[in-house]
Every structure is written in structure tokens, then in C-alpha cells.
PDB file of C-alpha atoms in Angstrom:
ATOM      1  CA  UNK A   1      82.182  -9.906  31.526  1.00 91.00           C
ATOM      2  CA  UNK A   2      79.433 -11.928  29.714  1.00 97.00           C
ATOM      3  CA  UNK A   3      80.808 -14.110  26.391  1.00 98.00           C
ATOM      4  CA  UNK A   4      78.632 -14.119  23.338  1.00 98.00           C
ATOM      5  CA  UNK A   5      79.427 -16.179  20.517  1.00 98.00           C
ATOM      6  CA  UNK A   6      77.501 -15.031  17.130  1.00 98.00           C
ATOM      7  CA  UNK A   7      76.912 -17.829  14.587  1.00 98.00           C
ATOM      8  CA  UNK A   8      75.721 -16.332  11.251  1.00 98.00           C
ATOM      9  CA  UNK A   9      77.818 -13.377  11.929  1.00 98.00           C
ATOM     10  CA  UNK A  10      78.078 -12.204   7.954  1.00 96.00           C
ATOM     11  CA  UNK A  11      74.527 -12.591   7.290  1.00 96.00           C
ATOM     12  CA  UNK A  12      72.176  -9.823   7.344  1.00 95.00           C
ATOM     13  CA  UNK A  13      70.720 -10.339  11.098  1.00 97.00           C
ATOM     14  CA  UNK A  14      73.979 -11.096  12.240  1.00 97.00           C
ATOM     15  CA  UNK A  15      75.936  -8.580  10.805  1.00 96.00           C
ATOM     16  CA  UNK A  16      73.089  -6.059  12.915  1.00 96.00           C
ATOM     17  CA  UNK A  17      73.166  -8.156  15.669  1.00 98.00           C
ATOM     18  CA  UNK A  18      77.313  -8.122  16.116  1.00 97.00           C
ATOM     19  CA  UNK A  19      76.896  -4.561  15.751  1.00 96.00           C
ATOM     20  CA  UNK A  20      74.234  -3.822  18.707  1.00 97.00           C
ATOM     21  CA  UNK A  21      76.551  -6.063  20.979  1.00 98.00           C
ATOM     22  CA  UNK A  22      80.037  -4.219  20.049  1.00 97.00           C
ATOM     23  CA  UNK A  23      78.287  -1.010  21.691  1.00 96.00           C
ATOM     24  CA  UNK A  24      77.854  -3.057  25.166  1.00 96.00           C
ATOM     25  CA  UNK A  25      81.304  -2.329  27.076  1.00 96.00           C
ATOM     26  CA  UNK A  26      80.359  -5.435  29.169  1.00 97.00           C
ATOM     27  CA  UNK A  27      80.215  -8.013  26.573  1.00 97.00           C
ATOM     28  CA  UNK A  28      83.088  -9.946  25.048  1.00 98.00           C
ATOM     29  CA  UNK A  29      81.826 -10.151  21.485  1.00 98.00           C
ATOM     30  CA  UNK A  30      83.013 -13.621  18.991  1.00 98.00           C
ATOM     31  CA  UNK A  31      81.588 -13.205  15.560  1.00 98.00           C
ATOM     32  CA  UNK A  32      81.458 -16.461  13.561  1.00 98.00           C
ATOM     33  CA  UNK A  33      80.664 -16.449  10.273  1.00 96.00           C
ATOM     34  CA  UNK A  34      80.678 -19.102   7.741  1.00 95.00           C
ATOM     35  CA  UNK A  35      84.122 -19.040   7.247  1.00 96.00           C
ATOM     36  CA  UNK A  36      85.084 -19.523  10.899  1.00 97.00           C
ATOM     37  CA  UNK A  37      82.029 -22.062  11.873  1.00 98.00           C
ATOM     38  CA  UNK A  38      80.671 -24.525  10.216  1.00 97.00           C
ATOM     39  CA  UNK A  39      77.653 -25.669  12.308  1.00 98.00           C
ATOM     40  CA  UNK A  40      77.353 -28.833  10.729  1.00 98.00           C
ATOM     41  CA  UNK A  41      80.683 -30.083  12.069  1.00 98.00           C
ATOM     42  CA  UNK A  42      79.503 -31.217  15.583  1.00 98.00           C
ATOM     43  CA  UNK A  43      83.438 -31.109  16.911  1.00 98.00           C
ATOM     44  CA  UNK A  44      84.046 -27.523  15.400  1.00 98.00           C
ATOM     45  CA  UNK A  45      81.044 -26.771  17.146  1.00 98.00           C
ATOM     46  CA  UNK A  46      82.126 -28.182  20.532  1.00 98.00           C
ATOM     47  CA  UNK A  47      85.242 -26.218  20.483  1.00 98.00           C
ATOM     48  CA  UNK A  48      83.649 -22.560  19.375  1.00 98.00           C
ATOM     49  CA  UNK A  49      81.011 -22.724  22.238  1.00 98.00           C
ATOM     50  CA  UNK A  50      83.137 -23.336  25.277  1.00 97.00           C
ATOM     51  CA  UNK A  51      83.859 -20.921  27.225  1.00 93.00           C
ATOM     52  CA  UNK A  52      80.703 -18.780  26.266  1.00 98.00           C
ATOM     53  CA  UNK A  53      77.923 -17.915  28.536  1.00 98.00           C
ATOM     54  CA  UNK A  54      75.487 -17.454  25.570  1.00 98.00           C
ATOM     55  CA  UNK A  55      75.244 -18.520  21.946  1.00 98.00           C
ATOM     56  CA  UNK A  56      73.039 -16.447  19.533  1.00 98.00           C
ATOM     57  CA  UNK A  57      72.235 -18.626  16.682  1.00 98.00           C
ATOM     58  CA  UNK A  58      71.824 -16.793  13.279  1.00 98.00           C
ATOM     59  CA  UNK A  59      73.268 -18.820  11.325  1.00 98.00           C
ATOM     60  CA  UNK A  60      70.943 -20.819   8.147  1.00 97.00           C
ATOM     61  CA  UNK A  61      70.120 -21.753   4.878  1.00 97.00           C
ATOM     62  CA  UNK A  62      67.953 -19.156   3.754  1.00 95.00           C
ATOM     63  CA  UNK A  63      67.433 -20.313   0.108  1.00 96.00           C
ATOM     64  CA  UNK A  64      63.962 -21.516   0.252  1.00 97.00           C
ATOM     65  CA  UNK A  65      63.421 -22.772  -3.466  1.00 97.00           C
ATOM     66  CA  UNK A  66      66.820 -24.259  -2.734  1.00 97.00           C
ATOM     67  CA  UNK A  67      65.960 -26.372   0.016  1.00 98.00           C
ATOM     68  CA  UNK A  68      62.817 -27.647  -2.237  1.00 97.00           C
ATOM     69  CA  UNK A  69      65.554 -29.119  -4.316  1.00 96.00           C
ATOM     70  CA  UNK A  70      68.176 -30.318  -1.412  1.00 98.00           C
ATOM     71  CA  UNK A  71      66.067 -30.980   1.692  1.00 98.00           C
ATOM     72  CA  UNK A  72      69.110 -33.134   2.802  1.00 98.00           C
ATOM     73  CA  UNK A  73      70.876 -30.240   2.594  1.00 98.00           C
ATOM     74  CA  UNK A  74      69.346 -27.521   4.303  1.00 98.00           C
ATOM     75  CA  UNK A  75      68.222 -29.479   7.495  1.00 98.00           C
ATOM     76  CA  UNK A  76      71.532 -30.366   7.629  1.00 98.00           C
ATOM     77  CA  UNK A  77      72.605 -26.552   8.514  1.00 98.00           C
ATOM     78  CA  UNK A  78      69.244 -25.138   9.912  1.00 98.00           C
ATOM     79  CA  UNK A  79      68.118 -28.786  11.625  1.00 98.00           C
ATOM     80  CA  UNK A  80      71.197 -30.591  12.337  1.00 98.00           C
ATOM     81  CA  UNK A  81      73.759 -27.629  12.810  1.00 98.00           C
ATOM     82  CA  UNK A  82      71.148 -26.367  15.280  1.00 98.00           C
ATOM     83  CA  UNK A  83      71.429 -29.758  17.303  1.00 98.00           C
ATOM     84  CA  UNK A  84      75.014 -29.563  17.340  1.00 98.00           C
ATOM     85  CA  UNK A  85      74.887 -26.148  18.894  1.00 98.00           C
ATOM     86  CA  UNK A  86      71.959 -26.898  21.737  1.00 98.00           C
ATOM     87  CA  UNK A  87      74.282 -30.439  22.350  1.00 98.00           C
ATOM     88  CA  UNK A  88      77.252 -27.895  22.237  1.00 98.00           C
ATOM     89  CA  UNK A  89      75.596 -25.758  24.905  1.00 98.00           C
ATOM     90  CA  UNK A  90      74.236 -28.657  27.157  1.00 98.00           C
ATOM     91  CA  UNK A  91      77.559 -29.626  27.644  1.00 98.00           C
ATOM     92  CA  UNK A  92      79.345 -26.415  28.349  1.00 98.00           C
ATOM     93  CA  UNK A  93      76.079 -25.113  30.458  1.00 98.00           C
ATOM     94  CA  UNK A  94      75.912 -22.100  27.817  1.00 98.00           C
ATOM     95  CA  UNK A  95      72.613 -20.849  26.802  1.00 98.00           C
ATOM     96  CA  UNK A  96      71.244 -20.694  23.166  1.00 99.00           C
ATOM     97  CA  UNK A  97      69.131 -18.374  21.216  1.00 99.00           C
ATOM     98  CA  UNK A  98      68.303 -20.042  17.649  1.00 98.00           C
ATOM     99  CA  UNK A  99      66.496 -17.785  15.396  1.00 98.00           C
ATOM    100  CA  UNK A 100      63.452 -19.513  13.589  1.00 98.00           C
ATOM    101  CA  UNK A 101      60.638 -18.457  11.234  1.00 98.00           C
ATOM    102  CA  UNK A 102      57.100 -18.658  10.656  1.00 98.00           C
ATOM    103  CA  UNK A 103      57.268 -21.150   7.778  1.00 98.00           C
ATOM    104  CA  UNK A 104      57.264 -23.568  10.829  1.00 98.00           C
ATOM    105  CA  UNK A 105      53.202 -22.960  10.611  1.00 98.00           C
ATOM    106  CA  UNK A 106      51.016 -24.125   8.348  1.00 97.00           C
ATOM    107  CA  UNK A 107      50.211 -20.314   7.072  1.00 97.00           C
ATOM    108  CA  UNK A 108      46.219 -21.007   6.851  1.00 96.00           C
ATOM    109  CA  UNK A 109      45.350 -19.281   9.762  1.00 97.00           C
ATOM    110  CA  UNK A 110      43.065 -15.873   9.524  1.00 95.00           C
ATOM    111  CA  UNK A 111      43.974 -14.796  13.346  1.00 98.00           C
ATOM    112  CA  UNK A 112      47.645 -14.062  14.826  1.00 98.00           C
ATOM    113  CA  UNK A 113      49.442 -17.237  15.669  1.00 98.00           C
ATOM    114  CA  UNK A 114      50.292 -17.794  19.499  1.00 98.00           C
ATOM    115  CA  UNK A 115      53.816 -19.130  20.505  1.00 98.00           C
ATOM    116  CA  UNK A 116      52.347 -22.554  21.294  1.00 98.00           C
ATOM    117  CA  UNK A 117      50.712 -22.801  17.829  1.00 98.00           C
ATOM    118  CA  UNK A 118      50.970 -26.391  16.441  1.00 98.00           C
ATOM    119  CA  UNK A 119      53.689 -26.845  14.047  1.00 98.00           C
ATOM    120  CA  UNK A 120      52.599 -27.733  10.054  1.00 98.00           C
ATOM    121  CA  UNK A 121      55.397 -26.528   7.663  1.00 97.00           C
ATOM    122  CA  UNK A 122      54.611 -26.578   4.194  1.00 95.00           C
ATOM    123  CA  UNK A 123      57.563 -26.671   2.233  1.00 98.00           C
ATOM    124  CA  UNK A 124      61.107 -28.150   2.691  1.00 98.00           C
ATOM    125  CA  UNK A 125      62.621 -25.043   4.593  1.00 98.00           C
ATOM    126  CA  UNK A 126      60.224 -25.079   7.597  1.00 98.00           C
ATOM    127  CA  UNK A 127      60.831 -28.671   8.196  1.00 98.00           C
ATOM    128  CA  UNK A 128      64.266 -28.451   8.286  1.00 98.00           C
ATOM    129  CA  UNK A 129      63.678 -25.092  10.930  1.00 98.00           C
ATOM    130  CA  UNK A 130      61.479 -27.357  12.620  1.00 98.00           C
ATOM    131  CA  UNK A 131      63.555 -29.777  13.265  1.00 98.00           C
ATOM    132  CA  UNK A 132      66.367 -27.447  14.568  1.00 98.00           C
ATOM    133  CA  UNK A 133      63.702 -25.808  17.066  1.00 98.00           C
ATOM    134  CA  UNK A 134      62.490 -29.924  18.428  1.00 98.00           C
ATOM    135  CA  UNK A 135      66.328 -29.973  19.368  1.00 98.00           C
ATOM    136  CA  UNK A 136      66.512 -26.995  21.060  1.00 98.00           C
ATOM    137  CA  UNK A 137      63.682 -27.913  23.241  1.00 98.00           C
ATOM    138  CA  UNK A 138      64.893 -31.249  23.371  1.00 98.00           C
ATOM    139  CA  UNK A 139      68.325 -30.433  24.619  1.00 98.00           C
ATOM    140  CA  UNK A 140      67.812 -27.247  26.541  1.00 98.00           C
ATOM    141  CA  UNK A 141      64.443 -27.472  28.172  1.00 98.00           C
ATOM    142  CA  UNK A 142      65.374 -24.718  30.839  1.00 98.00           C
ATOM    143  CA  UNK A 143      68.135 -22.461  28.682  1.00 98.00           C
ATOM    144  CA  UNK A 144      66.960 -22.753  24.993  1.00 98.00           C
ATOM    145  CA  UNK A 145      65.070 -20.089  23.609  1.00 98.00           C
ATOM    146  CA  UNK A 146      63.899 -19.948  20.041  1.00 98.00           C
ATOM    147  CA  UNK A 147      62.679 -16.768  18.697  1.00 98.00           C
ATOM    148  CA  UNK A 148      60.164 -16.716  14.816  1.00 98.00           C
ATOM    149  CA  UNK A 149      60.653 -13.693  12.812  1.00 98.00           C
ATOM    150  CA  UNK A 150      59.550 -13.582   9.195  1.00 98.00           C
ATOM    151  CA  UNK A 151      59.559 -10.663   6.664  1.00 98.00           C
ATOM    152  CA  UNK A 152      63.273  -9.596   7.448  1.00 97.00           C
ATOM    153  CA  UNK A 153      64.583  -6.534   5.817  1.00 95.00           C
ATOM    154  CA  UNK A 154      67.486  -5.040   6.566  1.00 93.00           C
ATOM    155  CA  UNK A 155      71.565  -3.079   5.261  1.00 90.00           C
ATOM    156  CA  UNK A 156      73.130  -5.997   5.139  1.00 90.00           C
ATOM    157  CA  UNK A 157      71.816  -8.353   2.640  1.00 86.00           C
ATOM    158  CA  UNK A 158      69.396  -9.511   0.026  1.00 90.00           C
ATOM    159  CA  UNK A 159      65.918  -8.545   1.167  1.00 94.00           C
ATOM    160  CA  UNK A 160      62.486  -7.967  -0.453  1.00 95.00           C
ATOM    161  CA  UNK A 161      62.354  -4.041   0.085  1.00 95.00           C
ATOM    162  CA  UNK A 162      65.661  -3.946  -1.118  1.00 92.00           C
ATOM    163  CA  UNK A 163      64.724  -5.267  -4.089  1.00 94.00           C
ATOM    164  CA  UNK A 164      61.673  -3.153  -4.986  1.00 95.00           C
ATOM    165  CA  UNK A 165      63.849  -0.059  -4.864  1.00 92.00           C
ATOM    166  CA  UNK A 166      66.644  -1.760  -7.036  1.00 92.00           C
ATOM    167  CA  UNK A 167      63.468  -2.823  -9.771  1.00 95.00           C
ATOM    168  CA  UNK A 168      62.301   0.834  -9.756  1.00 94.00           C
ATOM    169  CA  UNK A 169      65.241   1.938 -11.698  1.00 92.00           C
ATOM    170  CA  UNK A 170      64.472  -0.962 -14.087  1.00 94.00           C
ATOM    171  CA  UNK A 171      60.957  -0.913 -14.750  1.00 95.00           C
ATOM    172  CA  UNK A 172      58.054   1.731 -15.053  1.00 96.00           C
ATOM    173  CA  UNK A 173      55.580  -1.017 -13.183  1.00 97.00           C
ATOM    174  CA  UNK A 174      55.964  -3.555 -11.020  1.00 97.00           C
ATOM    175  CA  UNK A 175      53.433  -6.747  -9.996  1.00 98.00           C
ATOM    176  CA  UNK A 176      53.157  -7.288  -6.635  1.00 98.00           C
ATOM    177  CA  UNK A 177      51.183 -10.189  -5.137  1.00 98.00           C
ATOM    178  CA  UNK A 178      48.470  -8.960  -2.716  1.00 98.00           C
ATOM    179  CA  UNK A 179      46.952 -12.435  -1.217  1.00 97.00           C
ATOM    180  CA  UNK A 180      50.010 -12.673   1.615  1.00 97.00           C
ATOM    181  CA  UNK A 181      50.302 -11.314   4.662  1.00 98.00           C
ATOM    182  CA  UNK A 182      52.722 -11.059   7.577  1.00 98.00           C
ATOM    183  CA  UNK A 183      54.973  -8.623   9.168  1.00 98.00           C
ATOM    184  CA  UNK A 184      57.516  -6.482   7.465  1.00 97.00           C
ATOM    185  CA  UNK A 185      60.588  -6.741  10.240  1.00 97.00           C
ATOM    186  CA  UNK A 186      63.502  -4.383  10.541  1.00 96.00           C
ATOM    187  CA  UNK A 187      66.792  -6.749  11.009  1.00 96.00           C
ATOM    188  CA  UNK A 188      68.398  -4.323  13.279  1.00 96.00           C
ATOM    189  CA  UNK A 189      65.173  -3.914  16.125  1.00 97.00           C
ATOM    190  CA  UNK A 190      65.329  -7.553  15.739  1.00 98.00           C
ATOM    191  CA  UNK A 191      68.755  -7.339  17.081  1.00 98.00           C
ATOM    192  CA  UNK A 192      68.202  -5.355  19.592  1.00 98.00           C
ATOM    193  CA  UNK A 193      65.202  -7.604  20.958  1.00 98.00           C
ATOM    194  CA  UNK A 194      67.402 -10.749  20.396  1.00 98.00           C
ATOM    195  CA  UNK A 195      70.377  -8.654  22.750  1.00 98.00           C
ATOM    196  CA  UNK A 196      67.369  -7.685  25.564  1.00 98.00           C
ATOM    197  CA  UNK A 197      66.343 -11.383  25.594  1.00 98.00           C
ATOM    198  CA  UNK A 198      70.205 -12.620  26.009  1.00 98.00           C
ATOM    199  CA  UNK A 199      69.960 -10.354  28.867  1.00 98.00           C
ATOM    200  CA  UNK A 200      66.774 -11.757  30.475  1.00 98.00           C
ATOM    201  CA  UNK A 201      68.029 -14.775  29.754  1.00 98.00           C
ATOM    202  CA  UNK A 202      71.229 -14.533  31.571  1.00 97.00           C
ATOM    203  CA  UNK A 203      69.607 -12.644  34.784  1.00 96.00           C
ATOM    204  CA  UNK A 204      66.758 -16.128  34.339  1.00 96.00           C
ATOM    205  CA  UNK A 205      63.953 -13.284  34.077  1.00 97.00           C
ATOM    206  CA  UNK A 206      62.916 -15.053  30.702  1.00 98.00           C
ATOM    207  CA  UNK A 207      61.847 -18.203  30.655  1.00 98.00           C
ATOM    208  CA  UNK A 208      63.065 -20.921  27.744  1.00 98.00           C
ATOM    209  CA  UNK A 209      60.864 -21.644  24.745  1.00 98.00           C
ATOM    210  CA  UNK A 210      59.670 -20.340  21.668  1.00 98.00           C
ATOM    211  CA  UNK A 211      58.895 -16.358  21.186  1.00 98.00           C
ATOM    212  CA  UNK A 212      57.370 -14.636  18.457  1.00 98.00           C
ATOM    213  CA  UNK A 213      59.767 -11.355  17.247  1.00 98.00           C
ATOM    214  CA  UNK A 214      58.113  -9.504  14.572  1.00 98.00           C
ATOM    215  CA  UNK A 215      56.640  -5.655  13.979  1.00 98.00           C
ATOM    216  CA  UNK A 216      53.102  -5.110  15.137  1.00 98.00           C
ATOM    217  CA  UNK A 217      50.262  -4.587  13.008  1.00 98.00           C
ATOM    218  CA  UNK A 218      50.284  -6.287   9.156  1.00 98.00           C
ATOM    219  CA  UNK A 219      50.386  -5.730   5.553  1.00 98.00           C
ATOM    220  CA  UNK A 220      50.715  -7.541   2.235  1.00 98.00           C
ATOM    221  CA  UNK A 221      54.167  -7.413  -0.198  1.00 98.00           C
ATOM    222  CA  UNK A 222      52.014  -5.310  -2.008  1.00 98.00           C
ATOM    223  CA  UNK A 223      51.398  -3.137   0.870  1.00 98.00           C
ATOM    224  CA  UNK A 224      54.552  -3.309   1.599  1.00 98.00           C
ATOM    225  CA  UNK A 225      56.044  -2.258  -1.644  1.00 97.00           C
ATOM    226  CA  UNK A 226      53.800   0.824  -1.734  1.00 98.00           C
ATOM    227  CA  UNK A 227      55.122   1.570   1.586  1.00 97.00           C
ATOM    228  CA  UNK A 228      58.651   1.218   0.908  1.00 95.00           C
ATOM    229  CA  UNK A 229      58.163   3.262  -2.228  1.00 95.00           C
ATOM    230  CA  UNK A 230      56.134   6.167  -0.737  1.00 95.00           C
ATOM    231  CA  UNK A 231      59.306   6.665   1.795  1.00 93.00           C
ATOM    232  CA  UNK A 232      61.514   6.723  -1.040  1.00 92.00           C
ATOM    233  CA  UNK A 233      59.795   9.502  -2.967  1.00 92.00           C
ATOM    234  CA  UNK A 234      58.887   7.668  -5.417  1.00 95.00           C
ATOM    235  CA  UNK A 235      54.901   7.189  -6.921  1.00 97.00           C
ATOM    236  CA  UNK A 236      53.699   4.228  -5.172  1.00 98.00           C
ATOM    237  CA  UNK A 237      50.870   3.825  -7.777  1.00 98.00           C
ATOM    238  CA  UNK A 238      53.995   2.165  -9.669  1.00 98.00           C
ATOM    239  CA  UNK A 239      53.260  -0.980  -7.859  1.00 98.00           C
ATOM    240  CA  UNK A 240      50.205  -2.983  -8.997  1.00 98.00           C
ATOM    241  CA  UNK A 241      48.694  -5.795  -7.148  1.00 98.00           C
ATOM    242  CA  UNK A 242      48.551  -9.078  -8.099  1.00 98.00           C
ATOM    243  CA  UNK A 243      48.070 -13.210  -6.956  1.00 97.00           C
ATOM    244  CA  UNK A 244      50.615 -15.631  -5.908  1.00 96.00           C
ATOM    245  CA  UNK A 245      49.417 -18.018  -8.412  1.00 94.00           C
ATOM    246  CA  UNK A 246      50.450 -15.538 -10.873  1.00 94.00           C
ATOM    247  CA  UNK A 247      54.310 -16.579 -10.114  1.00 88.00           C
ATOM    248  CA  UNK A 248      54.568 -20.312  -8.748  1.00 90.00           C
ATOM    249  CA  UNK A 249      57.679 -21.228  -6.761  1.00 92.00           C
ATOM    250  CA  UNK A 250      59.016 -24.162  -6.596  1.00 95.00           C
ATOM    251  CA  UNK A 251      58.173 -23.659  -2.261  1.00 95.00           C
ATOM    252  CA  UNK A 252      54.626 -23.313  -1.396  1.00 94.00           C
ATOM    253  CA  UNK A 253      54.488 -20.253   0.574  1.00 93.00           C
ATOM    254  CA  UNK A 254      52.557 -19.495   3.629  1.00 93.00           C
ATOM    255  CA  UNK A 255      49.457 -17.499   2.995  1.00 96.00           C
ATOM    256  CA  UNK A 256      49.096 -16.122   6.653  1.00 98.00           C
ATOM    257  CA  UNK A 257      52.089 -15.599   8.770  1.00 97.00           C
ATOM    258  CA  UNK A 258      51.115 -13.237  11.369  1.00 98.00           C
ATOM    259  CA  UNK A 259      51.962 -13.749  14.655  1.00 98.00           C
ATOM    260  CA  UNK A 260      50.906 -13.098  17.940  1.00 98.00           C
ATOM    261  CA  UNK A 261      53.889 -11.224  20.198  1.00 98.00           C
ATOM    262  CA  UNK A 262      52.025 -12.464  23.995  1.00 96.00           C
ATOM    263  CA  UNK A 263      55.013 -14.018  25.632  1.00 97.00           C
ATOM    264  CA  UNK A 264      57.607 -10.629  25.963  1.00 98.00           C
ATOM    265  CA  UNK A 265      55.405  -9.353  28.590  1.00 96.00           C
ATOM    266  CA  UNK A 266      55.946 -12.001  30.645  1.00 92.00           C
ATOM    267  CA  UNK A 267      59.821 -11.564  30.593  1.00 94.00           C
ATOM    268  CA  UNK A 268      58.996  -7.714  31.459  1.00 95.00           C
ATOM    269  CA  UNK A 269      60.331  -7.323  28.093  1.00 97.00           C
ATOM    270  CA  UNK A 270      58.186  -4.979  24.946  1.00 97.00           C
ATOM    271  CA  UNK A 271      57.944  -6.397  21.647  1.00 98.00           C
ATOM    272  CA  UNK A 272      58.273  -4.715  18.703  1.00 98.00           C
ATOM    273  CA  UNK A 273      56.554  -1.546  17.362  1.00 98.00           C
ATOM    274  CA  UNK A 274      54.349  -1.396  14.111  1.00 98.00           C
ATOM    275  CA  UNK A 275      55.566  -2.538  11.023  1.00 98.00           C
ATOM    276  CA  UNK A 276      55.244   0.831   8.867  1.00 98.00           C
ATOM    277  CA  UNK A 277      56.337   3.183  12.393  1.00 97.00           C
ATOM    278  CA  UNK A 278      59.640   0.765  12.288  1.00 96.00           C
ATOM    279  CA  UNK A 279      60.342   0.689   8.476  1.00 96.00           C
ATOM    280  CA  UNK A 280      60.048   5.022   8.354  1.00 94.00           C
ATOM    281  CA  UNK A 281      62.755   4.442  11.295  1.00 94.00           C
ATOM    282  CA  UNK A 282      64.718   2.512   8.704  1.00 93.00           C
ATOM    283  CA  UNK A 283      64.459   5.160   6.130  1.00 92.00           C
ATOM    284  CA  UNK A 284      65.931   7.630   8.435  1.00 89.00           C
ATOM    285  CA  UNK A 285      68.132   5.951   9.937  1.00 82.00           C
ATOM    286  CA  UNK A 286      71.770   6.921   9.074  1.00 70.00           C
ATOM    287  CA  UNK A 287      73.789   4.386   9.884  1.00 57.00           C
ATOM    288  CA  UNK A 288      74.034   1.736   9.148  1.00 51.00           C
ATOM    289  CA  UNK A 289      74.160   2.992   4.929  1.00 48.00           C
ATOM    290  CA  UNK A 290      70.998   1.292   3.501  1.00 59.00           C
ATOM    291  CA  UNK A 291      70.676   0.009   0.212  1.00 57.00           C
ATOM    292  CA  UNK A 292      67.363   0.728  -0.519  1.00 56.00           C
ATOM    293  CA  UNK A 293      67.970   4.483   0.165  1.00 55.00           C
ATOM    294  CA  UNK A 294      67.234   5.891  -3.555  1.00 49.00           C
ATOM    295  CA  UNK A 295      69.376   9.171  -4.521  1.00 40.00           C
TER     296      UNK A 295
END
């Protein structure tokens, strides 16, 4: 029976994640969430590994304004936490997935960005990311894989579509910004890839190294928005487009983070579907409950 330790297992992703691998009969399943790992304690870190065959790394600081104001701190859990696991996994022989983003890129491209796109973060976040993907490759050359999503959405926690449906009941208009665009991504078919690339791992039919894991196609938050609130029955001409400069943050964001999906085929693997087929799969889907279902 293959051992799979979840890091991150309270979060959004890995709350989907645990959830996709509890329906495998031939998985032995440890969920670690904050409470039961902290990834920055290199000895805690040792101990919660062994005896795993793979590690599936969602834990992170997702605060992104917050790690403009405590750099130290967030590269300490999505840089350093990450080295402790790849060490972890070096030792034991274990392989590691580590979940990454786009705001590794410098987000000023106008073309999908390949897997071996150089690296040019622009705010405090994607360093710290960046730093915990150099490890991985550092430390697991041959069983390391790190897979970029962006745009997450999903039951589980605090998320962007979420939060247009929860402002509908609050306001008669909302502002939008229209001048960035990526990939909305469904949490849960990100699970399910991450699962089918454990596998692939595991069998060696997927080679280490970065892959991109987001939905085909693209779209703006403003697109976006209308999307979400079209599926919700609600009158999408409620959302009104505007520019990021409109609302600074204190964390630059990336203009442009689309990316390009080439390296699944090679592990005889798909990638994901279109952004707007997966998010109408959202909408219907009945379980898990999702919060931005509206009554």
C-alpha cells in the first residue's frame, strides 16, 4: 500500500486533495495540517516524512500583502519549510510534490509561459516560492516535482469567486479590474491532477521538475466575475470593469500569468480542461457544499 503524507492538509487545496486520496482503497492517507506539522521545524519534519513513499506539499503562506511586510517570515514557511521537506525526503528516499505559483514569473509576458521560463518574481511572496522550488531541484534532482497553479478557487477556503458572490448581497455594483489575466483553477481538478502525477511519479513514468497545473484557455477577474455571476443567476452586468491602479496593494501583482500546460503529455498524463467548462463543473457539483452557491 502506497503512504502519502499531506502537508497543508486544512487549507483549501489540501482539504480537496485529502479528499480525492481517501477514495483510493490503496493508499494509506496522513493529513497534516498546521496543527500537526510545522514545516519550519526541520526535526518535526524528519520524523513526519519517514516511512512515506510520497509527500504532497500544500502547505504555505498565502498572505501576499503579508509577506510584503514579513519577507523573513513567509520564506521561512514557503522557502525554508520547503527545504526541510525535499532534505526530509532525500534522506528517507520519499518523493515530493511542492505546489508553487506563477508569481515565480515576472508576469510581463503577452504569450503562455513554458515550464522552463526564467524565474523574475516581483513581490516578496514569489521569492520566498522561489526559493522553496531552487531546493526542491536542488535536493531531489530525480524525485522532486514542483507543480505552478495560480487563480485557485475552491469549498474550502477564502477565494476570489467566493468573494464576488458574498459582495453581491452587499452591493448593487461591483469594480472589477480588467488589465490581469491568468487562469481561473478549480482546487479540486487540481487535486486530482496532483493525485495522477503522485501516481506517475511512483510508477517513474513522470519525470522530476517543474509542471504547469492550471485550466486551459484565459480570462480577466473581471471576466471572471461575470462568469461566476452568470452561473449564479445573477445579472452579470453588476460587475463593471476597471484598472489595477485603481486599488494599489502593497504586492505588485503580475500582469500576465498564463501558462503554458506542454510537459503532461510527456508523462502520458492530460492537463486540465478550460477554465469556464471547469468552473460550470464547480457550480454543479454537489459535493463538496460550495460557498459561492447563492440560494
Amino acid at each position: 500500500m502506497t503512504r502519502v503524507l499531506v502537508t497543508g492538509a486544512g487549507g483549501m487545496l489540501g482539504r480537496d486533495l485529502v479528499t480525492v486520496l481517501h477514495a483510493r482503497s490503496d493508499l494509506k492517507v496522513t493529513a497534516a495540517g498546521r496543527a500537526d506539522l510545522d514545516v519550519t521545524d526541520p526535526t518535526a519534519v524528519r520524523t513526519a516524512v519517514a516511512e512515506h513513499d510520497i509527500v504532497i506539499n500544500t502547505a504555505a503562506w498565502t498572505n501576499v500583502d503579508g509577506a510584503e511586510a514579513d519577507e523573513a517570515a513567509a520564506t521561512a514557511v514557503n522557502g525554508h519549510g520547503v527545504a526541510n521537506l525535499a532534505s526530509a525526503c532525500a534522506t528517507s528516499g520519499a518523493r515530493l510534490i511542492q505546489v508553487s505559483t506563477d508569481y515565480v514569473l515576472a508576469g510581463d509576458a503577452r504569450v503562455p509561459y513554458p515550464e522552463d521560463a526564467p524565474t523574475a518574481p516581483v513581490n516578496a511572496y514569489g521569492r520566498g516560492k522561489l526559493v522553496g522550488e531552487q531546493a526542491v531541484a536542488r535536493l531531489l534532482p530525480d524525485t522532486g516535482y514542483v507543480v505552478r497553479t495560480a487563480w485557485l478557487y475552491g469549498a474550502h477556503g477564502p477565494n476570489f469567486v467566493a468573494t464576488m458572490l458574498r459582495l453581491a448581497t452587499q452591493r448593487e455594483h461591483i469594480d472589477v479590474v480588467d488589465d490581469q489575466h491568468g487562469q481561473p483553477t478549480w482546487s479540486y481538478r487540481l487535486a486530482e491532477q496532483l493525485v495522477a502525477l503522485a501516481d506517475a511519479a511512483l510508477d517513474e513514468r513522470a519525470a522530476a521538475g517543474i509542471y504547469h497545473s492550471t485550466c486551459a484557455g484565459q480570462t480577466t477577474w473581471y471576466g471572471l466575475a461575470r462568469a461566476a455571476f452568470t452561473l449564479a443567476g445573477l445579472d452579470p452586468d453588476r460587475i463593471r470593469p476597471t484598472t489595477s491602479d485603481r486599488y494599489p496593494r502593497p504586492a505588485p501583482r503580475p500582469a500576465y500569468s498564463v501558462l503554458a500546460h506542454s510537459r503532461w503529455a510527456a508523462a502520458g498524463l492530460p492537463s486540465l480542461p478550460d477554465w469556464h467548462a471547469t468552473l460550470v463543473d464547480a457550480f454543479d457539483s454537489p459535493a463538496p457544499p460550495a460557498p459561492w452557491k447563492v440560494a
